[in-house]
Structures are given as C-alpha cells and as structure tokens.
mmCIF file of C-alpha atoms and ligand atoms in Angstrom:
data_model
loop_
_atom_site.group_PDB
_atom_site.id
_atom_site.type_symbol
_atom_site.label_atom_id
_atom_site.label_comp_id
_atom_site.label_asym_id
_atom_site.label_seq_id
_atom_site.Cartn_x
_atom_site.Cartn_y
_atom_site.Cartn_z
ATOM 1 C CA UNK A 1 148.427 249.166 90.315
ATOM 2 C CA UNK A 2 144.446 250.760 90.885
ATOM 3 C CA UNK A 3 141.747 250.066 88.226
ATOM 4 C CA UNK A 4 142.989 253.428 86.838
ATOM 5 C CA UNK A 5 146.776 252.638 86.312
ATOM 6 C CA UNK A 6 149.497 255.774 86.320
ATOM 7 C CA UNK A 7 147.660 257.897 84.615
ATOM 8 C CA UNK A 8 151.026 259.493 83.519
ATOM 9 C CA UNK A 9 151.754 255.663 81.677
ATOM 10 C CA UNK A 10 148.808 254.161 82.071
ATOM 11 C CA UNK A 11 149.081 251.201 79.326
ATOM 12 C CA UNK A 12 152.247 250.117 81.156
ATOM 13 C CA UNK A 13 153.003 246.605 81.585
ATOM 14 C CA UNK A 14 150.314 245.741 78.841
ATOM 15 C CA UNK A 15 151.007 244.096 75.622
ATOM 16 C CA UNK A 16 149.054 245.103 72.496
ATOM 17 C CA UNK A 17 148.545 244.177 68.553
ATOM 18 C CA UNK A 18 147.561 246.709 66.269
ATOM 19 C CA UNK A 19 146.749 245.831 62.675
ATOM 20 C CA UNK A 20 147.565 248.028 60.608
ATOM 21 C CA UNK A 21 149.608 249.821 63.067
ATOM 22 C CA UNK A 22 152.428 250.728 60.304
ATOM 23 C CA UNK A 23 150.509 254.034 58.377
ATOM 24 C CA UNK A 24 147.586 256.696 59.539
ATOM 25 C CA UNK A 25 145.657 256.001 62.945
ATOM 26 C CA UNK A 26 146.872 252.390 63.107
ATOM 27 C CA UNK A 27 150.710 253.689 63.375
ATOM 28 C CA UNK A 28 149.929 256.893 65.691
ATOM 29 C CA UNK A 29 147.674 254.250 68.163
ATOM 30 C CA UNK A 30 151.077 251.872 68.121
ATOM 31 C CA UNK A 31 153.154 255.365 69.011
ATOM 32 C CA UNK A 32 151.012 256.807 71.790
ATOM 33 C CA UNK A 33 150.425 253.535 73.424
ATOM 34 C CA UNK A 34 154.014 253.019 73.569
ATOM 35 C CA UNK A 35 155.096 256.552 74.455
ATOM 36 C CA UNK A 36 151.861 255.581 77.470
ATOM 37 C CA UNK A 37 154.403 252.366 78.509
ATOM 38 C CA UNK A 38 152.949 249.479 76.072
ATOM 39 C CA UNK A 39 154.594 246.933 73.765
ATOM 40 C CA UNK A 40 153.302 247.442 70.739
ATOM 41 C CA UNK A 41 153.350 244.075 67.961
ATOM 42 C CA UNK A 42 152.908 245.939 64.771
ATOM 43 C CA UNK A 43 151.372 244.411 61.759
ATOM 44 C CA UNK A 44 150.959 244.966 58.574
ATOM 45 C CA UNK A 45 151.257 243.725 54.778
ATOM 46 C CA UNK A 46 155.117 244.987 53.545
ATOM 47 C CA UNK A 47 158.069 244.881 55.879
ATOM 48 C CA UNK A 48 159.361 248.175 54.463
ATOM 49 C CA UNK A 49 156.367 250.580 56.349
ATOM 50 C CA UNK A 50 156.889 248.392 59.431
ATOM 51 C CA UNK A 51 160.626 249.306 59.973
ATOM 52 C CA UNK A 52 159.969 252.450 59.271
ATOM 53 C CA UNK A 53 156.855 252.742 61.477
ATOM 54 C CA UNK A 54 159.295 251.094 63.881
ATOM 55 C CA UNK A 55 162.032 253.623 63.201
ATOM 56 C CA UNK A 56 159.385 255.807 63.830
ATOM 57 C CA UNK A 57 158.266 255.553 67.128
ATOM 58 C CA UNK A 58 161.646 254.169 68.408
ATOM 59 C CA UNK A 59 162.995 257.508 67.618
ATOM 60 C CA UNK A 60 160.421 259.330 69.706
ATOM 61 C CA UNK A 61 162.420 257.946 72.262
ATOM 62 C CA UNK A 62 160.378 254.795 72.980
ATOM 63 C CA UNK A 63 162.433 252.048 73.929
ATOM 64 C CA UNK A 64 163.379 250.045 71.048
ATOM 65 C CA UNK A 65 162.653 246.419 73.246
ATOM 66 C CA UNK A 66 159.280 247.374 72.926
ATOM 67 C CA UNK A 67 158.409 247.612 69.858
ATOM 68 C CA UNK A 68 157.678 245.004 67.538
ATOM 69 C CA UNK A 69 156.888 244.114 64.086
ATOM 70 C CA UNK A 70 155.697 241.111 62.013
ATOM 71 C CA UNK A 71 154.210 240.233 58.072
ATOM 72 C CA UNK A 72 150.555 239.478 58.218
ATOM 73 C CA UNK A 73 147.046 240.226 56.211
ATOM 74 C CA UNK A 74 143.880 241.052 58.258
ATOM 75 C CA UNK A 75 141.739 238.319 56.396
ATOM 76 C CA UNK A 76 144.851 235.586 57.198
ATOM 77 C CA UNK A 77 143.517 233.109 60.293
ATOM 78 C CA UNK A 78 147.062 231.693 60.091
ATOM 79 C CA UNK A 79 148.146 235.524 60.227
ATOM 80 C CA UNK A 80 146.187 236.185 63.371
ATOM 81 C CA UNK A 81 146.848 232.655 65.125
ATOM 82 C CA UNK A 82 150.966 233.419 64.707
ATOM 83 C CA UNK A 83 151.108 236.745 65.272
ATOM 84 C CA UNK A 84 148.893 236.475 68.751
ATOM 85 C CA UNK A 85 151.665 233.726 69.259
ATOM 86 C CA UNK A 86 154.366 235.767 68.757
ATOM 87 C CA UNK A 87 152.825 238.982 71.200
ATOM 88 C CA UNK A 88 152.326 236.056 73.869
ATOM 89 C CA UNK A 89 155.786 235.199 73.184
ATOM 90 C CA UNK A 90 158.155 238.604 73.414
ATOM 91 C CA UNK A 91 156.549 240.721 75.920
ATOM 92 C CA UNK A 92 154.605 237.439 78.061
ATOM 93 C CA UNK A 93 151.236 238.765 77.429
ATOM 94 C CA UNK A 94 148.403 240.007 75.340
ATOM 95 C CA UNK A 95 145.868 242.652 76.880
ATOM 96 C CA UNK A 96 145.058 244.462 73.764
ATOM 97 C CA UNK A 97 143.942 243.566 70.763
ATOM 98 C CA UNK A 98 143.101 246.666 68.335
ATOM 99 C CA UNK A 99 141.631 245.838 64.930
ATOM 100 C CA UNK A 100 142.827 248.154 62.964
ATOM 101 C CA UNK A 101 143.340 247.479 58.680
ATOM 102 C CA UNK A 102 140.531 247.754 57.086
ATOM 103 C CA UNK A 103 139.946 248.131 53.384
ATOM 104 C CA UNK A 104 137.836 249.523 50.728
ATOM 105 C CA UNK A 105 138.822 248.148 47.246
ATOM 106 C CA UNK A 106 135.246 249.877 45.800
ATOM 107 C CA UNK A 107 134.196 253.377 46.029
ATOM 108 C CA UNK A 108 130.852 253.946 44.306
ATOM 109 C CA UNK A 109 126.416 252.211 43.725
ATOM 110 C CA UNK A 110 125.597 249.990 45.478
ATOM 111 C CA UNK A 111 124.034 248.475 42.684
ATOM 112 C CA UNK A 112 127.451 248.142 40.497
ATOM 113 C CA UNK A 113 129.407 246.230 43.280
ATOM 114 C CA UNK A 114 130.398 242.839 42.441
ATOM 115 C CA UNK A 115 130.288 239.543 44.644
ATOM 116 C CA UNK A 116 134.876 239.365 44.599
ATOM 117 C CA UNK A 117 134.700 243.083 45.584
ATOM 118 C CA UNK A 118 131.753 242.747 48.734
ATOM 119 C CA UNK A 119 133.832 239.678 50.066
ATOM 120 C CA UNK A 120 137.125 240.902 50.162
ATOM 121 C CA UNK A 121 135.600 243.880 51.785
ATOM 122 C CA UNK A 122 133.655 242.600 54.646
ATOM 123 C CA UNK A 123 136.690 239.531 54.472
ATOM 124 C CA UNK A 124 139.417 242.260 55.920
ATOM 125 C CA UNK A 125 136.372 244.760 57.503
ATOM 126 C CA UNK A 126 134.056 242.697 59.244
ATOM 127 C CA UNK A 127 135.215 238.971 59.542
ATOM 128 C CA UNK A 128 139.375 239.882 60.123
ATOM 129 C CA UNK A 129 138.270 241.635 63.807
ATOM 130 C CA UNK A 130 136.148 238.768 64.692
ATOM 131 C CA UNK A 131 138.880 236.780 63.516
ATOM 132 C CA UNK A 132 141.932 237.885 65.790
ATOM 133 C CA UNK A 133 139.527 237.979 68.306
ATOM 134 C CA UNK A 134 139.144 234.670 68.413
ATOM 135 C CA UNK A 135 143.206 233.819 67.848
ATOM 136 C CA UNK A 136 143.963 236.362 70.934
ATOM 137 C CA UNK A 137 140.610 234.411 72.902
ATOM 138 C CA UNK A 138 141.967 231.244 72.787
ATOM 139 C CA UNK A 139 145.925 232.155 73.087
ATOM 140 C CA UNK A 140 145.434 234.562 76.068
ATOM 141 C CA UNK A 141 142.342 236.774 77.129
ATOM 142 C CA UNK A 142 140.139 233.735 78.245
ATOM 143 C CA UNK A 143 142.407 233.227 80.740
ATOM 144 C CA UNK A 144 144.142 236.642 81.754
ATOM 145 C CA UNK A 145 141.533 239.129 80.466
ATOM 146 C CA UNK A 146 142.046 242.598 78.568
ATOM 147 C CA UNK A 147 140.493 244.356 75.913
ATOM 148 C CA UNK A 148 139.485 245.031 72.458
ATOM 149 C CA UNK A 149 139.132 247.519 70.322
ATOM 150 C CA UNK A 150 137.812 248.263 66.482
ATOM 151 C CA UNK A 151 137.519 251.304 64.607
ATOM 152 C CA UNK A 152 134.898 251.925 62.724
ATOM 153 C CA UNK A 153 134.107 254.661 61.036
ATOM 154 C CA UNK A 154 130.979 257.806 61.370
ATOM 155 C CA UNK A 155 129.997 255.706 57.488
ATOM 156 C CA UNK A 156 128.598 252.938 59.335
ATOM 157 C CA UNK A 157 125.997 255.295 60.604
ATOM 158 C CA UNK A 158 126.404 257.209 58.209
ATOM 159 C CA UNK A 159 125.399 257.630 54.224
ATOM 160 C CA UNK A 160 128.378 258.061 52.917
ATOM 161 C CA UNK A 161 127.990 258.392 48.492
ATOM 162 C CA UNK A 162 129.955 255.824 47.276
ATOM 163 C CA UNK A 163 130.758 253.634 50.973
ATOM 164 C CA UNK A 164 127.819 251.879 51.037
ATOM 165 C CA UNK A 165 129.655 248.488 50.777
ATOM 166 C CA UNK A 166 132.014 249.758 53.172
ATOM 167 C CA UNK A 167 130.153 251.388 55.431
ATOM 168 C CA UNK A 168 127.419 248.273 54.986
ATOM 169 C CA UNK A 169 130.747 246.225 56.325
ATOM 170 C CA UNK A 170 131.634 249.293 59.755
ATOM 171 C CA UNK A 171 127.648 248.775 61.046
ATOM 172 C CA UNK A 172 128.206 245.285 60.616
ATOM 173 C CA UNK A 173 131.929 245.754 63.568
ATOM 174 C CA UNK A 174 130.260 248.109 66.189
ATOM 175 C CA UNK A 175 127.442 245.159 66.803
ATOM 176 C CA UNK A 176 130.004 242.249 66.712
ATOM 177 C CA UNK A 177 131.196 245.060 69.192
ATOM 178 C CA UNK A 178 128.401 244.687 70.585
ATOM 179 C CA UNK A 179 127.491 241.613 71.021
ATOM 180 C CA UNK A 180 131.309 240.145 71.626
ATOM 181 C CA UNK A 181 131.227 242.972 74.911
ATOM 182 C CA UNK A 182 128.609 240.702 76.284
ATOM 183 C CA UNK A 183 130.082 237.646 74.854
ATOM 184 C CA UNK A 184 133.816 237.721 76.572
ATOM 185 C CA UNK A 185 132.569 239.930 79.816
ATOM 186 C CA UNK A 186 133.065 239.745 82.501
ATOM 187 C CA UNK A 187 136.750 239.565 81.651
ATOM 188 C CA UNK A 188 137.395 241.079 78.347
ATOM 189 C CA UNK A 189 135.869 244.411 77.611
ATOM 190 C CA UNK A 190 135.120 245.609 73.845
ATOM 191 C CA UNK A 191 134.981 248.824 72.603
ATOM 192 C CA UNK A 192 134.993 250.508 68.881
ATOM 193 C CA UNK A 193 135.891 254.112 67.558
ATOM 194 C CA UNK A 194 134.657 255.481 64.539
ATOM 195 C CA UNK A 195 136.090 258.032 63.016
ATOM 196 C CA UNK A 196 135.547 261.074 61.057
ATOM 197 C CA UNK A 197 137.687 261.997 58.124
ATOM 198 C CA UNK A 198 141.397 261.564 59.164
ATOM 199 C CA UNK A 199 144.206 263.033 56.286
ATOM 200 C CA UNK A 200 145.879 259.609 56.060
ATOM 201 C CA UNK A 201 146.228 257.219 52.893
ATOM 202 C CA UNK A 202 143.455 255.885 52.610
ATOM 203 C CA UNK A 203 140.991 259.259 53.029
ATOM 204 C CA UNK A 204 143.568 260.718 50.247
ATOM 205 C CA UNK A 205 140.811 261.135 47.605
ATOM 206 C CA UNK A 206 138.220 263.164 49.523
ATOM 207 C CA UNK A 207 140.732 265.362 51.335
ATOM 208 C CA UNK A 208 143.652 266.233 49.005
ATOM 209 C CA UNK A 209 141.672 268.655 46.419
ATOM 210 C CA UNK A 210 139.651 270.480 49.275
ATOM 211 C CA UNK A 211 140.817 270.204 52.451
ATOM 212 C CA UNK A 212 140.000 274.160 53.696
ATOM 213 C CA UNK A 213 136.218 273.310 52.139
ATOM 214 C CA UNK A 214 135.857 270.633 53.785
ATOM 215 C CA UNK A 215 137.451 271.541 57.037
ATOM 216 C CA UNK A 216 134.873 274.238 56.876
ATOM 217 C CA UNK A 217 131.682 272.293 57.135
ATOM 218 C CA UNK A 218 133.310 270.459 59.928
ATOM 219 C CA UNK A 219 131.691 271.857 63.518
ATOM 220 C CA UNK A 220 135.152 271.517 64.775
ATOM 221 C CA UNK A 221 136.449 272.921 61.551
ATOM 222 C CA UNK A 222 139.147 270.928 60.731
ATOM 223 C CA UNK A 223 140.096 267.374 59.458
ATOM 224 C CA UNK A 224 141.090 265.441 62.415
ATOM 225 C CA UNK A 225 144.579 263.457 62.901
ATOM 226 C CA UNK A 226 145.455 260.191 63.857
ATOM 227 C CA UNK A 227 146.608 261.598 67.068
ATOM 228 C CA UNK A 228 142.934 262.752 67.603
ATOM 229 C CA UNK A 229 142.090 258.585 67.521
ATOM 230 C CA UNK A 230 144.536 257.814 69.408
ATOM 231 C CA UNK A 231 144.291 259.875 71.894
ATOM 232 C CA UNK A 232 140.159 258.015 72.593
ATOM 233 C CA UNK A 233 142.388 254.434 71.914
ATOM 234 C CA UNK A 234 144.435 255.071 74.695
ATOM 235 C CA UNK A 235 141.170 255.797 77.371
ATOM 236 C CA UNK A 236 139.321 252.730 76.050
ATOM 237 C CA UNK A 237 142.004 250.647 76.286
ATOM 238 C CA UNK A 238 142.882 251.516 79.832
ATOM 239 C CA UNK A 239 142.373 251.291 82.970
ATOM 240 C CA UNK A 240 140.423 254.021 82.877
ATOM 241 C CA UNK A 241 138.003 252.683 81.266
ATOM 242 C CA UNK A 242 137.328 250.504 82.988
ATOM 243 C CA UNK A 243 133.331 250.102 82.860
ATOM 244 C CA UNK A 244 133.155 250.821 80.197
ATOM 245 C CA UNK A 245 131.961 248.188 77.345
ATOM 246 C CA UNK A 246 129.930 247.559 74.233
ATOM 247 C CA UNK A 247 130.080 251.518 73.257
ATOM 248 C CA UNK A 248 131.085 253.258 69.982
ATOM 249 C CA UNK A 249 132.963 256.345 70.291
ATOM 250 C CA UNK A 250 132.581 259.198 67.955
ATOM 251 C CA UNK A 251 135.458 260.700 66.713
ATOM 252 C CA UNK A 252 134.974 263.056 64.599
ATOM 253 C CA UNK A 253 135.269 266.428 65.079
ATOM 254 C CA UNK A 254 131.216 267.105 64.543
ATOM 255 C CA UNK A 255 130.658 265.896 60.911
ATOM 256 C CA UNK A 256 127.271 263.841 63.183
ATOM 257 C CA UNK A 257 126.064 266.351 64.472
ATOM 258 C CA UNK A 258 126.894 269.825 61.872
ATOM 259 C CA UNK A 259 123.259 271.009 60.822
ATOM 260 C CA UNK A 260 121.554 269.183 57.721
ATOM 261 C CA UNK A 261 120.743 272.195 54.958
HETATM 262 N N1 LIG B 301 141.097 258.064 57.226
HETATM 263 C C1 LIG B 301 140.032 257.844 57.677
HETATM 264 O O1 LIG B 301 139.526 259.765 57.064
HETATM 265 C C2 LIG B 301 139.246 257.606 58.129
HETATM 266 C C3 LIG B 301 137.927 257.162 58.561
HETATM 267 C C4 LIG B 301 137.923 256.210 59.350
HETATM 268 C C5 LIG B 301 137.728 255.465 59.243
HETATM 269 N N2 LIG B 301 139.418 255.040 59.348
HETATM 270 C C6 LIG B 301 139.331 252.842 59.726
HETATM 271 O O2 LIG B 301 140.418 253.634 60.056
HETATM 272 C C7 LIG B 301 141.499 252.752 60.163
HETATM 273 C C8 LIG B 301 142.404 253.083 59.384
HETATM 274 O O3 LIG B 301 142.605 254.055 58.638
HETATM 275 P P1 LIG B 301 143.527 254.110 57.806
HETATM 276 O O4 LIG B 301 142.859 255.792 56.992
HETATM 277 O O5 LIG B 301 144.503 254.795 58.767
HETATM 278 O O6 LIG B 301 144.505 253.863 57.284
HETATM 279 P P2 LIG B 301 146.078 254.270 55.597
HETATM 280 O O7 LIG B 301 146.663 255.693 55.825
HETATM 281 O O8 LIG B 301 145.409 253.315 54.633
HETATM 282 O O9 LIG B 301 147.329 252.582 57.200
HETATM 283 C C9 LIG B 301 146.267 251.324 56.299
HETATM 284 C C10 LIG B 301 146.865 250.497 57.611
HETATM 285 O O10 LIG B 301 146.324 249.747 56.697
HETATM 286 C C11 LIG B 301 147.534 248.222 57.198
HETATM 287 N N3 LIG B 301 146.562 247.044 55.529
HETATM 288 C C12 LIG B 301 146.069 247.734 54.794
HETATM 289 N N4 LIG B 301 145.195 246.918 54.074
HETATM 290 C C13 LIG B 301 145.645 245.628 55.662
HETATM 291 C C14 LIG B 301 145.296 243.690 55.510
HETATM 292 N N5 LIG B 301 144.275 243.980 54.203
HETATM 293 N N6 LIG B 301 146.255 243.117 55.980
HETATM 294 C C15 LIG B 301 146.651 243.423 57.209
HETATM 295 N N7 LIG B 301 147.311 244.969 56.975
HETATM 296 C C16 LIG B 301 146.740 245.548 56.347
HETATM 297 C C17 LIG B 301 148.348 249.811 56.029
HETATM 298 O O11 LIG B 301 149.738 248.883 56.068
HETATM 299 P P3 LIG B 301 150.291 247.528 54.783
HETATM 300 O O12 LIG B 301 150.020 248.450 53.284
HETATM 301 O O13 LIG B 301 151.132 247.373 54.859
HETATM 302 O O14 LIG B 301 149.580 246.798 54.784
HETATM 303 C C18 LIG B 301 148.323 250.324 57.377
HETATM 304 O O15 LIG B 301 150.112 249.942 57.819
HETATM 305 C C19 LIG B 301 139.611 251.351 59.143
HETATM 306 O O16 LIG B 301 140.069 250.465 59.597
HETATM 307 C C20 LIG B 301 139.642 252.741 58.128
HETATM 308 O O17 LIG B 301 138.580 252.424 57.640
HETATM 309 C C21 LIG B 301 139.608 255.514 58.373
#
C-alpha cells in the first residue's frame, strides 16, 4: 500500500480502538472505520449499548469478524491496558487509537464546581486519553507506529456559558495533542478534532428544545452529525494525513467563525 492507501478502503488491514464507541460520535467513527476496512474494538461502560453498536455496524454490511467490543471505563488504567491487549490479541495490531469517551457531570459557573466533579471530569477527559495512549504506546505503537486521535471540543477554544471546566479539560487535550505529537514522532502521529454542536445524547439538553433556532445561528445552517466527525477522523487516521501531526481540526459548521453580534 502506498502512503495514501486504497482510496476505496483507506483503513484496510488497520486495527482501531475507539473509546466511547457505542453511541454518538464514537459509534459514527467506529462504523465508518469498519466500512473503510478497519478492524474495530469498541470500548464503553455498558454492555447493552455495546452489543447494540456491534449489531448496527454489522447490519450495515461490515464483516462481523471485524468488530469486537469490551466493557471498560475511560478513566481506568486496568481497562486501558486490557483493552489494548485485547485489540492486539484479537486482530494482531493496534494501529489507531481514538480517545473519544468523555463526561460532563457539572454545568454551571467555575465558581460553583466542587472537587469531586472537577476530578471526575479531568480524570475521564484528560488523564484518560493520556493513560490509553501510554497503554497503546507500551504495547504496540512504540514498536510499530500508528495514529492517535483525541476528540476535543470547540468548548476548548470558545467560552461557552456553563461549560467552563469541561472546556478547560478540552483545552488541555488540545495541548496534550501537540505535546505528544512531538514526543511520539516520528512513528506515531497525534491529532485532535474539535467538534461543534453534534446531535447526540451528550448534547441533548442543548438542542432538544430549539434545534431550529440553534441551526439558524450556524453558518452552515444545521447541527452536526456523528458522520460529519467520522469523515474528518477517517482522514486524520489514514495515510492521506501521513504528514499531519499535532493539529486540531475544528469541525463545527462554522460555529467559531460566525459573526459576533
Ligand atoms: N455532542 C457534542 O455536541 C460534542 C461536541 C463537542 C465535543 N464532543 C465530544 O465528543 C465525544 C463524544 O461525545 P458524544 O456526544 O458522542 O457523547 P454520547 O453520545 O454521550 O456518547 C458517549 C459515549 O461514551 C461512552 N462513555 C461515556 N462515559 C464513559 C466512560 N467514563 N468510560 C467509557 N465510556 C464512556 C458511552 O457509552 P456508555 O454509556 O456505555 O459508557 C457512549 O458510547 C466526547 O469526547 C465529547 O466531549 C461532543
């Protein structure tokens, strides 16, 4: 395969591990990666949503042997080590790690957040991605190379009311991406995506009572879908992005470039 790979199946023969891959953006990424030829290991906390995700992906025509799941938590060191080991054991490699799982237990001003909510948020959203990268590096990436993708947020760049601590963690993830791109080069590329508002369970409170009004504020006139993020993820994790590292690609329908009123 050349640097770009087969354009019809640019992830053929690669193995991807997607945290939080059972729903929303993670499911969109898992499904598209599988459609593009990758083996995919999906990790999240709840088995019912994992089995449903595997059913959805295989019903789309993907070889059932190319999709597996494991129950695990994004902030668990043991789950990071064991999930990476399972991917390598099951598929023979771990070429792509997508750190997608995140949590947001607190909505409100920074002056009101308590220690346990603050620790929980950063434990899952910032320490978690680093710990999974450490596991993947130790067990596979250091010797074989590959690609890491961290899912950040426009809240890591913009100032969004109520999302200050979540956004602080997501800003940290953008810096973590740059730092690790330097530390893990030349074998491993590390990039991030900052999604804008995507219609998923996590963001439901923001869009379910007023989607049309929100869409009208977006330059591209609609909310995002998991597929919008998955397409960008496929590019960053494929050979087409062989000379791209340390970058955060904003995929937000123009949210960050809308006119200020
Ligand atoms: N939706 C948006 O508008 C938006 C915007 C910007 C950035 N993002 C980012 O995009 C990513 C995905 O968000 P989403 O909207 O797709 O969320 P979602 O629809 O709520 O899905 C979250 C996924 O992560 C899993 N998960 C949650 N907590 C976990 C944990 N501690 N350990 C392991 N798995 C966990 C969930 O499955 P289980 O419940 O089975 O664990 C589920 O598969 C996150 O990093 C989020 O910050 C989202």
